[in-house]
């Protein structure tokens, strides 16, 4: 039996500590992991809990991230609670196995501390790794601060392990900005936290020796599509009700409210920015200040990236005239992912909206309040004109002559 | 520990209850299926199995069918070892936490992989599993080629073999590199037991598998798997070709205990010339042209040298 840890009601934790404490509290059976900046402390903290008797599962320090996820897949198919953490290059090395994990319907939880992808090599936060995972069949939740990194882990285990879902889930946080920034985090005591997620209920577990199962079959044109279609269908139809229910239950337990799409000051707004990660918090501050000046601006934060909350975003954008999609990943030859996804969501809204794209913050470059004020000014001009008054895509905060397209 | 299964004769061995069904898509005469049956039939233990992408995997778990009557997992080409290691870790965790459904049973963890999956792409994963000391057995189905994808070379392909990526041609006799010595590499990991087996020597195989399954820690088995399609011989000749391999000492049968002590487990009464083994397979046909005589000569010299080395090591007891 693992020992319980006494926590203060509010602990000063960074995002890595918050995520690793949540992992401890849900009592994972197998963690197979490999270190990489900035998620390394999650793995180190976990090792520390093990060394001091606070967890009693297996902790397998493998030789690569590919092996980390491979080990997680084997462990999960064997029948128990499984999680790990990674970032950036490690995430990229895992990609093959991410598709295998989700296709095999294994409820693994992966903490992704977002970081840029080389080349050039960079250890700081942007969303390139998070974007790389977006077609991999995982649920993706996004935390904007350490408190959320803690809370969303409980949501992740609860939803992923639900027998109607059985899909792996990533919990994202921004490298350094969240992962290494200590803040006050309201805690749950060990029993309350564990009980929120509940005991792991195995399904198709290899270790049930009386009921052998075959995991990871071959399918060709005869059956492959049906498997993928079912997985997609479950992502599209089953996940949101479960997340919604988990958010409700979590609010009841803690008073902290989460939404599939987070909206701030969108009521009666003319212009909003849509963004993810720590930028949401910066944007909220700026929007508040601008509101005080009588500018009708707001913020939409994407909480659930996959499945894409089309209906919820369409609802949140009702009546809004100008939208700035803020992408923290190099689109490398097209619009940013958020721009494209939002375009797909608003195109049939029946309302005329001006949608523009801002690429920012690559490799950990700051997004400042000054940047956001400029963006809001442009968006308000677009709202007023009813058409774009700027190029459709602009890179902001980059040295040299202005770079923009279309 | 569970009782070792007693096997009296081949008839009894080949008719004992199968956990690997004959209903599969492997080529007629494929040694993979013979080896897998021999491994599984060597024991009554509960088994948790894994396979890497390759002929065995694509031919035995084609949805909605399965040939496996024991829990089995396939993830990808390179990670069969780690798949079973993950399952073994879960077993340990659930045992400690008292959550096993059959707490009194102790399954064994066995991964199968081709030579491509093991010598090449999955090498790092195997090395990691062995370094960490998982309680598992890794069995290579060594047909010395990427058979599933149409016969490309691997680092197990022996010198002079013609493969689709190192074909024999007007100016080439085919493969230029020596086969990688995986047994030595795995012994160097400090594995408590590594052994080479061949399906034609089934008693030797059963002994080694039983010993391996009874051993704590990571066990490595390299099984010669004659491939009718890529080695180019008739499907009914699989065992005859295997006999030529073991009797010419091209494929010597031995074991290494605790990374050091080497025992030769089969000494042919009449050692046959290497060229008899090579000549029976289409993949070496071109070596019998006059201009390639030097390759044949080198083959024989190398096999002699390797056999000498094995004998010396055995004598020295190190
Ligand atoms: C990452 C990856 N690379 C390449 C392949 C293609 N591939 C599948 S099986 C195979 C060869 C298998 O050879 P081996 O392991 O020797 O098994 P055999 O089919 O000979 O039994 C290859 C190259 C793959 N499935 N995955
Ligand atoms: S190609 Fe070779 S290894 Fe593959 S199924 Fe046929 S005989 Fe067996
Ligand atoms: Mg092969």
XYZ file of C-alpha atoms and ligand atoms in Angstrom:
759
model
C 0.000 0.000 0.000
C 1.276 3.418 -0.921
C 1.522 6.000 1.861
C -0.754 9.011 1.812
C 0.762 12.461 1.496
C -0.472 15.326 3.626
C -1.067 18.345 1.415
C -1.898 21.911 2.398
C -5.160 23.244 0.996
C -3.099 25.489 -1.239
C 0.362 24.387 -2.338
C 2.870 26.447 -4.276
C 3.444 24.232 -7.286
C 4.615 24.659 -10.827
C 2.782 22.879 -13.619
C 5.094 19.878 -13.562
C 4.627 19.392 -9.828
C 0.878 19.818 -10.222
C 0.694 17.170 -12.951
C 2.934 14.723 -11.098
C 0.955 15.137 -7.870
C -2.245 14.336 -9.741
C -0.529 11.274 -11.224
C 0.476 10.209 -7.722
C -3.003 10.698 -6.337
C -4.740 8.535 -8.955
C -2.282 5.704 -8.127
C -1.145 4.677 -11.582
C -0.229 1.022 -11.994
C 2.505 1.456 -14.610
C 4.429 4.548 -15.663
C 6.953 3.951 -18.460
C 8.800 7.168 -19.114
C 11.786 8.967 -20.561
C 13.003 12.442 -19.586
C 13.030 15.513 -21.819
C 12.965 19.232 -21.036
C 10.608 20.746 -19.926
C 8.588 17.702 -18.802
C 11.523 16.000 -17.053
C 10.464 17.080 -13.541
C 7.166 15.183 -13.921
C 9.155 11.985 -14.376
C 11.651 12.919 -11.640
C 8.909 13.832 -9.176
C 7.215 10.534 -9.873
C 10.485 8.682 -9.233
C 10.732 10.539 -5.975
C 7.226 9.475 -4.884
C 8.184 5.884 -5.652
C 11.473 6.134 -3.752
C 9.574 7.409 -0.718
C 6.684 4.984 -0.770
C 3.979 7.347 -2.019
C 3.241 5.200 -5.062
C 3.501 1.436 -5.321
C 3.026 0.775 -9.021
C 5.777 -0.048 -11.498
C 7.974 2.755 -12.788
C 9.874 1.679 -15.891
C 12.614 4.043 -17.002
C 12.928 3.005 -20.626
C 15.526 3.915 -23.224
C 13.459 6.256 -25.435
C 10.092 7.945 -25.722
C 9.061 5.474 -28.399
C 9.740 2.717 -25.891
C 7.953 4.719 -23.182
C 4.711 4.728 -25.139
C 5.311 1.130 -26.334
C 5.649 0.030 -22.726
C 2.549 2.025 -21.794
C 0.615 0.274 -24.566
C 1.717 -3.187 -23.402
C 0.906 -2.306 -19.806
C -2.452 -0.788 -20.654
C -3.471 -3.779 -22.769
C -2.462 -5.989 -19.854
C -5.141 -4.169 -17.834
C -4.403 -1.289 -15.479
C -3.984 2.445 -15.073
C -1.153 3.832 -17.195
C 0.325 7.270 -17.806
C 3.484 9.056 -18.860
C 4.804 12.491 -19.815
C 6.853 14.006 -22.608
C 7.627 17.076 -24.730
C 8.759 18.113 -28.169
C 11.326 15.747 -29.742
C 10.203 13.015 -27.389
C 6.625 13.549 -28.486
C 7.746 13.447 -32.122
C 9.550 10.165 -31.490
C 6.353 8.771 -29.967
C 4.099 9.643 -32.871
C 3.963 6.158 -34.390
C 2.895 4.701 -31.071
C 0.331 7.450 -30.403
C -1.706 6.193 -33.346
C -1.218 2.607 -32.164
C -2.399 3.445 -28.637
C -5.565 5.155 -29.798
C -6.322 2.614 -32.520
C -6.050 -0.121 -29.905
C -8.448 1.882 -27.705
C -6.166 2.038 -24.685
C -6.965 4.689 -22.054
C -3.445 5.996 -21.474
C -2.930 9.509 -20.093
C -0.035 11.525 -21.523
C 1.075 14.809 -19.983
C 2.548 16.892 -22.782
C 4.552 19.892 -21.662
C 4.480 21.829 -24.906
C 7.767 22.752 -26.526
C 9.034 23.759 -29.955
C 10.275 21.203 -32.491
C 13.781 21.304 -33.988
C 15.434 22.439 -36.164
C 16.750 24.747 -34.855
C 16.809 22.992 -31.499
C 14.891 24.923 -28.862
C 13.815 23.938 -25.360
C 11.141 26.583 -24.897
C 7.413 26.480 -25.170
C 5.374 26.688 -28.316
C 2.571 24.478 -29.555
C 4.327 22.555 -32.337
C 4.258 19.225 -30.497
C 0.637 19.729 -29.460
C -0.327 20.359 -33.086
C 1.613 17.319 -34.245
C -0.681 15.117 -32.175
C -3.938 16.475 -33.452
C -4.824 13.698 -35.918
C -3.576 10.876 -33.711
C -6.956 9.865 -32.315
C -6.298 11.066 -28.769
C -8.438 13.372 -26.677
C -6.472 16.596 -26.091
C -7.119 18.876 -23.115
C -5.300 22.151 -22.655
C -4.306 23.715 -19.310
C -3.423 27.405 -19.058
C -1.804 27.346 -15.592
C -0.594 24.890 -12.910
C -3.996 24.644 -11.213
C -5.546 23.518 -14.462
C -2.688 21.106 -15.162
C -3.581 19.490 -11.833
C -7.341 19.486 -12.303
C -7.382 18.355 -15.922
C -5.371 15.241 -15.098
C -8.278 13.972 -13.008
C -10.677 14.743 -15.838
C -8.364 12.947 -18.283
C -8.234 9.669 -16.341
C -11.948 9.714 -15.649
C -12.937 10.276 -19.269
C -10.290 8.109 -20.943
C -10.982 5.077 -18.752
C -14.761 5.278 -19.163
C -15.746 2.047 -20.916
C -17.851 3.931 -23.422
C -14.824 6.032 -24.382
C -11.666 3.918 -24.058
C -9.491 6.493 -25.781
C -6.163 7.880 -24.648
C -5.993 11.470 -23.467
C -3.308 14.149 -23.495
C -3.146 16.951 -20.976
C -1.190 19.873 -22.383
C 0.527 22.720 -20.573
C 2.940 25.352 -21.840
C 6.615 24.551 -21.412
C 8.268 26.756 -18.755
C 5.460 29.346 -18.721
C 3.288 26.814 -16.919
C 5.582 23.885 -16.234
C 8.216 25.901 -14.368
C 6.145 28.753 -12.977
C 5.145 28.190 -9.363
C 1.701 29.413 -8.379
C -0.835 28.670 -5.688
C -2.620 25.413 -6.490
C -5.724 24.357 -4.575
C -5.330 20.689 -3.762
C -7.581 17.735 -3.161
C -6.733 15.342 -0.395
C -5.482 11.956 -1.602
C -8.708 10.029 -1.014
C -10.950 12.644 -2.608
C -8.683 12.869 -5.639
C -8.511 9.097 -6.046
C -12.212 8.629 -5.618
C -13.013 11.231 -8.251
C -11.301 9.019 -10.810
C -12.216 5.755 -9.112
C -10.762 2.290 -9.282
C -9.467 1.172 -12.660
C -11.949 -1.168 -14.345
C -10.173 -3.489 -16.772
C -11.615 -4.422 -20.162
C -10.117 -6.870 -22.673
C -7.219 -7.225 -20.273
C -4.473 -9.600 -21.368
C -3.853 -10.607 -17.773
C -7.289 -12.177 -17.453
C -5.818 -15.609 -18.072
C -9.198 -17.302 -18.483
C -10.179 -14.974 -21.337
C -7.304 -14.614 -23.795
C -7.499 -11.584 -26.077
C -5.750 -10.592 -29.276
C -4.611 -6.943 -29.351
C -3.319 -5.083 -32.392
C -4.721 -6.997 -35.330
C -4.190 -6.667 -39.047
C -6.954 -5.176 -41.180
C -6.809 -4.174 -44.822
C -9.380 -2.579 -47.114
C -11.934 -5.050 -45.793
C -12.078 -3.833 -42.168
C -9.648 -0.968 -41.577
C -12.168 1.742 -42.423
C -14.761 0.332 -40.016
C -12.266 0.463 -37.156
C -11.201 4.008 -37.925
C -14.794 5.083 -38.523
C -15.848 3.759 -35.156
C -12.986 5.472 -33.392
C -13.810 8.753 -35.121
C -17.485 8.320 -34.345
C -16.744 7.719 -30.676
C -14.518 10.796 -30.578
C -17.218 12.873 -32.232
C -20.220 11.644 -30.258
C -19.187 10.048 -26.963
C -16.385 12.174 -25.611
C -18.072 15.555 -25.116
C -20.944 14.255 -22.970
C -18.411 12.448 -20.782
C -16.170 15.508 -20.489
C -19.185 17.669 -19.722
C -20.296 15.248 -17.004
C -16.778 15.129 -15.571
C -16.574 18.935 -15.552
C -19.930 19.084 -13.740
C -18.856 16.537 -11.155
C -15.572 18.324 -10.675
C -17.317 21.624 -10.123
C -19.558 20.022 -7.538
C -16.508 18.646 -5.763
C -14.219 21.671 -5.942
C -16.246 24.669 -7.049
C -13.893 25.053 -9.995
C -15.749 25.271 -13.297
C -14.289 24.084 -16.591
C -15.880 24.350 -20.005
C -15.175 22.699 -23.322
C -14.740 26.189 -24.721
C -13.813 28.910 -22.263
C -15.251 32.353 -22.930
C -14.283 35.638 -21.312
C -16.113 38.845 -22.024
C -17.558 37.469 -25.235
C -21.009 38.720 -24.303
C -21.831 41.478 -26.781
C -18.277 41.497 -28.083
C -17.430 42.736 -31.561
C -14.020 41.130 -31.669
C -12.373 38.156 -29.970
C -9.071 36.385 -30.064
C -9.100 32.598 -29.996
C -6.024 31.040 -28.446
C -4.641 28.312 -26.201
C -2.287 27.859 -23.272
C -0.917 30.707 -21.193
C -1.814 33.208 -23.943
C -5.430 32.871 -22.866
C -4.560 34.423 -19.499
C -2.617 37.288 -21.053
C -5.433 37.932 -23.496
C -7.993 38.002 -20.674
C -6.020 40.719 -18.910
C -5.781 42.834 -22.026
C -9.437 42.302 -22.885
C -10.406 43.431 -19.371
C -8.399 46.611 -19.731
C -9.850 47.319 -23.160
C -13.383 46.709 -21.885
C -12.744 49.322 -19.227
C -11.988 51.666 -22.133
C -15.323 50.735 -23.671
C -13.886 48.438 -26.372
C -16.114 45.456 -26.984
C -13.540 42.664 -26.985
C -13.308 39.200 -25.509
C -11.329 35.970 -25.450
C -12.115 32.413 -26.395
C -9.857 29.736 -24.968
C -9.947 26.263 -26.451
C -10.046 23.789 -23.562
C -10.686 20.641 -25.600
C -8.659 20.615 -28.794
C -9.623 17.100 -29.819
C -12.349 16.326 -30.411
C -12.755 19.766 -31.989
C -15.662 21.515 -30.255
C -17.320 22.739 -33.424
C -20.795 23.317 -31.995
C -19.566 24.953 -28.788
C -17.288 27.318 -30.668
C -19.981 28.182 -33.207
C -22.241 29.054 -30.282
C -19.546 31.119 -28.569
C -18.876 33.058 -31.765
C -22.524 34.013 -32.364
C -22.812 37.693 -33.139
C -19.063 38.267 -33.062
C -17.871 40.185 -36.091
C -14.098 39.812 -36.097
C -12.002 36.863 -34.943
C -8.256 36.653 -34.533
C -6.933 33.095 -34.566
C -3.668 32.965 -32.619
C -1.423 30.074 -33.579
C 1.730 29.296 -31.611
C 3.172 26.849 -34.137
C 4.714 27.464 -37.515
C 2.121 26.536 -40.116
C 4.951 25.901 -42.604
C 3.161 26.776 -45.787
C -0.489 27.377 -44.943
C -2.688 29.104 -42.382
C -2.363 28.178 -38.729
C -4.310 25.196 -37.451
C -6.650 27.324 -35.343
C -7.382 29.583 -38.311
C -8.265 26.637 -40.517
C -10.356 24.905 -37.863
C -12.205 28.108 -37.037
C -12.790 28.801 -40.716
C -14.410 25.377 -40.952
C -16.571 26.177 -37.955
C -17.758 29.666 -38.928
C -18.170 29.219 -42.671
C -21.692 27.830 -42.306
C -22.739 30.059 -39.396
C -24.909 32.216 -41.683
C -23.249 35.282 -40.182
C -20.602 37.318 -41.858
C -17.400 37.299 -39.828
C -13.887 38.463 -40.554
C -11.307 35.848 -39.616
C -7.598 36.628 -39.533
C -4.566 34.669 -38.421
C -1.691 35.651 -36.134
C 1.341 33.418 -35.802
C 3.213 34.228 -32.593
C 5.478 33.061 -29.813
C 7.541 30.449 -31.650
C 10.315 28.858 -29.618
C 9.213 30.624 -26.438
C 9.097 34.186 -27.817
C 6.896 36.277 -25.508
C 3.414 37.351 -26.428
C 3.179 40.775 -24.781
C 0.206 42.891 -23.802
C 1.375 45.414 -26.389
C 1.084 42.742 -29.097
C -2.398 41.875 -27.940
C -3.524 45.525 -27.888
C -2.347 45.863 -31.488
C -4.168 42.695 -32.457
C -7.394 43.868 -30.811
C -7.117 47.242 -32.558
C -6.850 45.475 -35.908
C -9.719 43.151 -35.113
C -11.960 46.046 -34.088
C -11.106 47.766 -37.365
C -12.068 44.560 -39.202
C -15.345 44.408 -37.275
C -16.095 47.994 -38.140
C -15.237 47.583 -41.833
C -16.949 44.209 -42.172
C -13.926 42.991 -44.134
C -10.234 42.423 -43.508
C -8.243 45.627 -43.078
C -4.989 43.702 -42.631
C -3.350 40.777 -44.419
C -5.073 37.501 -43.506
C -1.977 36.059 -41.903
C 0.630 38.018 -39.950
C 3.661 36.940 -37.964
C 3.959 38.988 -34.806
C 6.951 39.611 -32.582
C 9.518 38.501 -35.152
C 12.623 40.568 -36.020
C 13.083 42.333 -39.347
C 10.576 43.601 -41.898
C 6.938 42.696 -41.292
C 6.001 39.243 -42.612
C 2.427 38.751 -43.745
C 0.458 36.897 -46.397
C -2.752 37.128 -48.404
C 7.075 -22.500 -9.836
C 5.000 -24.597 -12.168
C 5.837 -28.184 -13.078
C 7.802 -28.684 -16.260
C 5.768 -30.291 -18.968
C 6.865 -33.874 -19.699
C 7.152 -34.645 -23.387
C 7.867 -38.249 -24.314
C 7.920 -38.324 -28.086
C 7.329 -36.267 -31.208
C 3.842 -37.637 -31.742
C 2.751 -36.570 -28.293
C 4.551 -33.258 -28.692
C 2.973 -32.424 -32.020
C -0.528 -33.360 -30.916
C -0.610 -31.678 -27.511
C -3.221 -28.947 -27.135
C -2.370 -26.038 -29.375
C -2.513 -22.459 -28.255
C -1.325 -21.538 -31.734
C -3.865 -22.722 -34.272
C -3.051 -24.318 -37.591
C -5.528 -21.912 -39.146
C -3.162 -19.153 -40.243
C -1.923 -17.582 -43.459
C 1.770 -18.488 -43.224
C 3.179 -20.188 -46.350
C 2.941 -23.971 -46.398
C 6.256 -25.178 -45.042
C 7.001 -21.977 -43.134
C 9.285 -22.741 -40.214
C 7.873 -19.813 -38.208
C 4.765 -21.834 -37.443
C 6.771 -24.936 -36.499
C 8.918 -22.921 -34.094
C 5.974 -21.131 -32.497
C 4.171 -24.426 -31.925
C 7.295 -25.958 -30.433
C 7.780 -23.019 -28.074
C 4.151 -22.971 -26.958
C 3.838 -26.729 -26.697
C 6.969 -26.950 -24.572
C 5.094 -25.574 -21.585
C 1.836 -25.733 -19.668
C 2.441 -22.276 -18.228
C -0.033 -19.494 -18.862
C 1.427 -17.284 -21.567
C 1.206 -13.606 -22.453
C 2.587 -13.211 -25.966
C 3.712 -10.443 -28.273
C 4.755 -10.320 -31.905
C 6.432 -7.644 -33.966
C 5.223 -6.709 -37.419
C 6.358 -9.378 -39.864
C 5.190 -12.632 -41.425
C 4.094 -14.168 -38.124
C 2.013 -11.182 -37.127
C 0.324 -10.446 -40.448
C -0.531 -14.112 -40.942
C -2.005 -14.940 -37.545
C -4.179 -12.035 -36.422
C -6.153 -10.938 -39.438
C -9.359 -9.415 -38.131
C -11.895 -10.864 -37.400
C -9.809 -13.997 -36.896
C -6.991 -14.911 -34.573
C -4.741 -17.951 -34.428
C -3.853 -17.269 -30.802
C -5.489 -18.993 -27.869
C -3.385 -17.084 -25.347
C -3.349 -13.333 -24.824
C -1.331 -11.761 -27.603
C -0.345 -8.238 -28.566
C 1.170 -6.608 -31.608
C 2.023 -2.898 -31.614
C 4.551 -2.266 -34.369
C 7.676 -3.523 -36.107
C 10.245 -2.474 -33.506
C 8.527 -2.765 -30.148
C 7.313 -6.336 -29.552
C 9.884 -6.690 -26.784
C 8.673 -3.577 -24.997
C 5.028 -4.561 -25.481
C 5.577 -7.686 -23.446
C 7.832 -5.840 -20.999
C 4.991 -3.372 -20.382
C 2.594 -6.245 -19.749
C 5.115 -7.845 -17.406
C 5.406 -4.558 -15.501
C 1.616 -4.455 -15.180
C 1.614 -8.021 -13.884
C 4.119 -7.080 -11.179
C 2.143 -3.963 -10.250
C -1.199 -5.753 -10.006
C 0.364 -8.608 -8.083
C 1.795 -6.165 -5.546
C -1.534 -4.362 -5.316
C -3.538 -7.582 -5.017
C -5.575 -6.943 -8.141
C -4.751 -9.995 -10.278
C -7.849 -11.893 -11.369
C -6.058 -15.230 -10.984
C -3.569 -14.445 -8.221
C -2.364 -18.034 -7.904
C -1.268 -18.283 -11.555
C 2.057 -17.037 -12.802
C 2.064 -16.330 -16.550
C 5.230 -16.253 -18.630
C 5.913 -13.381 -20.999
C 7.197 -14.251 -24.456
C 7.814 -11.984 -27.467
C 8.397 -13.204 -31.016
C 10.121 -11.057 -33.606
C 11.688 -11.583 -37.014
C 15.366 -10.965 -37.602
C 14.467 -7.597 -39.102
C 12.459 -6.695 -36.013
C 15.232 -7.923 -33.727
C 18.658 -7.501 -35.313
C 17.745 -4.200 -36.985
C 14.845 -1.904 -36.216
C 13.930 -3.219 -32.769
C 17.475 -3.744 -31.522
C 17.404 -0.782 -29.136
C 14.091 -1.849 -27.600
C 15.402 -5.373 -26.945
C 18.617 -3.977 -25.502
C 16.569 -1.747 -23.184
C 14.372 -4.627 -22.026
C 17.391 -6.825 -21.307
C 19.312 -4.101 -19.509
C 16.289 -3.491 -17.271
C 15.974 -7.186 -16.547
C 12.306 -7.810 -17.350
C 11.177 -11.334 -16.649
C 10.565 -12.314 -20.257
C 11.693 -14.475 -23.150
C 12.486 -12.999 -26.539
C 12.418 -15.404 -29.489
C 13.834 -14.385 -32.870
C 12.315 -16.138 -35.862
C 15.525 -15.846 -37.820
C 14.907 -16.341 -41.532
C 17.771 -13.980 -42.361
C 15.634 -11.658 -44.475
C 12.666 -9.251 -44.402
C 10.300 -11.904 -45.669
C 7.031 -10.128 -45.039
C 7.926 -7.243 -47.306
C 9.318 -9.357 -50.116
C 12.839 -10.425 -49.261
C 15.017 -7.419 -48.485
C 18.350 -7.850 -46.667
C 18.668 -7.568 -42.908
C 21.760 -7.518 -40.733
C 21.121 -11.237 -40.231
C 21.378 -11.964 -43.970
C 24.485 -14.108 -44.509
C 27.239 -13.302 -46.967
C 26.504 -14.249 -50.546
C 22.724 -14.507 -50.216
C 20.784 -12.785 -52.954
C 18.058 -10.520 -51.591
C 15.901 -7.930 -53.310
C 17.924 -5.032 -51.888
C 21.334 -6.729 -52.234
C 20.718 -8.914 -55.261
C 23.305 -11.005 -57.032
C 24.019 -9.514 -60.436
C 26.606 -9.278 -63.183
C 29.120 -7.600 -60.873
C 27.841 -8.615 -57.429
C 27.537 -11.904 -55.570
C 24.798 -10.454 -53.339
C 25.137 -9.747 -49.631
C 28.591 -8.446 -48.678
C 28.291 -8.308 -44.899
C 28.658 -11.072 -42.383
C 25.635 -12.030 -40.320
C 25.498 -10.112 -37.052
C 26.326 -12.205 -33.965
C 23.223 -11.477 -31.907
C 23.865 -14.229 -29.384
C 27.187 -12.717 -28.379
C 25.592 -9.294 -28.132
C 22.741 -10.527 -25.955
C 25.107 -12.567 -23.800
C 27.111 -9.378 -23.338
C 23.973 -7.828 -21.841
C 24.453 -10.254 -18.967
C 21.336 -12.216 -19.872
C 21.070 -15.290 -17.637
C 20.319 -17.485 -20.636
C 20.768 -17.119 -24.387
C 20.508 -19.981 -26.824
C 20.332 -20.850 -30.468
C 17.679 -23.373 -31.540
C 16.400 -24.989 -34.726
C 12.979 -26.536 -35.272
C 14.366 -29.814 -36.645
C 16.129 -30.433 -33.324
C 12.931 -30.379 -31.332
C 14.221 -32.093 -28.202
C 17.012 -29.553 -27.940
C 14.434 -26.836 -28.539
C 12.081 -28.093 -25.813
C 14.903 -28.339 -23.300
C 16.075 -24.816 -23.998
C 12.600 -23.303 -23.984
C 11.758 -25.042 -20.720
C 15.038 -23.929 -19.210
C 14.493 -20.406 -20.494
C 10.963 -20.162 -19.129
C 12.153 -21.395 -15.742
C 14.900 -18.765 -15.671
C 14.383 -15.464 -13.833
C 15.194 -12.481 -16.007
C 15.399 -11.746 -19.714
C 16.091 -14.789 -21.891
C 17.086 -14.617 -25.531
C 16.447 -17.385 -28.052
C 17.557 -17.214 -31.679
C 15.567 -19.718 -33.709
C 16.648 -20.587 -37.224
C 13.583 -20.320 -39.411
C 13.946 -21.696 -42.915
C 11.822 -19.632 -45.312
C 10.617 -21.549 -48.318
C 9.750 -18.374 -50.210
C 12.908 -16.309 -49.742
C 15.491 -19.079 -49.352
C 13.909 -20.701 -52.378
C 13.345 -24.372 -51.657
C 10.250 -26.561 -51.883
C 7.792 -26.276 -48.964
C 8.096 -29.979 -48.145
C 11.865 -29.593 -47.621
C 11.817 -27.253 -44.599
C 13.074 -29.839 -42.141
C 15.572 -31.300 -44.630
C 17.037 -27.812 -45.208
C 17.108 -27.238 -41.464
C 19.026 -30.519 -41.051
C 21.570 -29.343 -43.627
C 21.981 -26.097 -41.664
C 22.617 -27.778 -38.345
C 24.692 -30.650 -39.754
C 26.953 -28.359 -41.783
C 27.431 -26.261 -38.620
C 26.284 -23.174 -40.492
C 23.787 -22.955 -37.679
C 25.423 -24.413 -34.578
C 23.229 -25.136 -31.576
C 24.560 -23.868 -28.279
C 23.665 -21.891 -25.191
C 25.410 -19.287 -23.049
C 24.650 -19.171 -19.348
C 24.961 -15.987 -17.326
C 26.615 -14.234 -20.219
C 29.690 -16.443 -20.003
C 29.495 -20.198 -19.860
C 29.016 -21.674 -23.303
C 27.696 -25.194 -23.955
C 27.433 -26.786 -27.370
C 24.184 -28.749 -27.350
C 24.353 -30.571 -30.693
C 27.347 -32.221 -32.379
C 26.562 -33.696 -35.767
C 27.890 -37.252 -36.201
C 28.776 -36.518 -39.807
C 29.536 -32.898 -40.525
C 28.525 -32.163 -44.089
C 30.148 -29.567 -46.372
C 28.710 -26.050 -46.243
C 28.208 -26.098 -50.005
C 25.619 -28.878 -49.609
C 23.545 -26.521 -47.469
C 24.070 -23.534 -49.771
C 23.435 -25.563 -52.918
C 20.000 -26.629 -51.731
C 18.689 -23.048 -51.782
C 17.957 -20.706 -54.666
C 19.241 -17.677 -52.741
C 22.817 -19.007 -53.033
C 22.566 -20.448 -56.572
C 24.890 -17.832 -58.114
C 27.685 -18.747 -55.698
C 28.240 -21.902 -57.733
C 29.420 -19.922 -60.771
C 33.179 -20.204 -61.250
C 33.802 -16.509 -60.546
C 32.216 -16.852 -57.080
C 34.203 -19.879 -55.960
C 36.119 -17.681 -53.526
C 32.883 -16.895 -51.679
C 32.143 -20.600 -51.208
C 35.680 -21.176 -49.968
C 35.424 -18.302 -47.523
C 32.065 -19.638 -46.300
C 33.527 -23.012 -45.405
C 36.575 -21.426 -43.791
C 34.430 -19.147 -41.667
C 32.126 -21.945 -40.496
C 35.191 -24.012 -39.547
C 36.693 -21.096 -37.682
C 33.466 -20.328 -35.798
C 33.021 -23.972 -34.792
C 36.602 -24.082 -33.539
C 35.945 -20.952 -31.502
C 32.759 -22.374 -29.950
C 34.554 -25.576 -28.989
C 37.450 -23.697 -27.423
C 35.093 -21.553 -25.423
C 33.178 -24.569 -24.259
C 36.407 -26.289 -23.176
C 37.599 -23.203 -21.387
C 34.284 -23.010 -19.523
C 34.100 -19.249 -19.941
C 8.519 1.294 -38.700
C 8.325 0.323 -39.802
N 9.224 0.254 -40.816
C 9.045 -0.629 -41.819
C 7.969 -1.461 -41.832
C 7.786 -2.415 -42.974
N 8.010 -3.806 -42.592
C 7.039 -4.565 -42.069
S 7.504 -6.125 -41.742
C 9.041 -5.818 -42.366
C 10.062 -6.891 -42.444
C 9.920 -7.946 -41.431
O 11.083 -8.697 -41.402
P 11.420 -9.632 -40.185
O 11.378 -8.893 -38.928
O 12.686 -10.331 -40.499
O 10.187 -10.659 -40.156
P 9.786 -11.768 -41.250
O 8.678 -11.174 -42.038
O 10.986 -12.066 -42.069
O 9.346 -12.907 -40.429
C 9.166 -4.496 -42.789
C 10.389 -3.933 -43.391
C 7.038 -1.346 -40.763
N 5.934 -2.101 -40.681
N 7.253 -0.461 -39.778
S 7.601 -15.745 -46.682
Fe 8.880 -17.147 -45.512
S 8.691 -16.495 -43.370
Fe 7.032 -15.546 -44.516
S 5.287 -16.934 -44.283
Fe 6.347 -17.517 -46.182
S 7.811 -19.080 -45.594
Fe 7.143 -18.067 -43.709
Mg 12.968 -12.196 -41.302
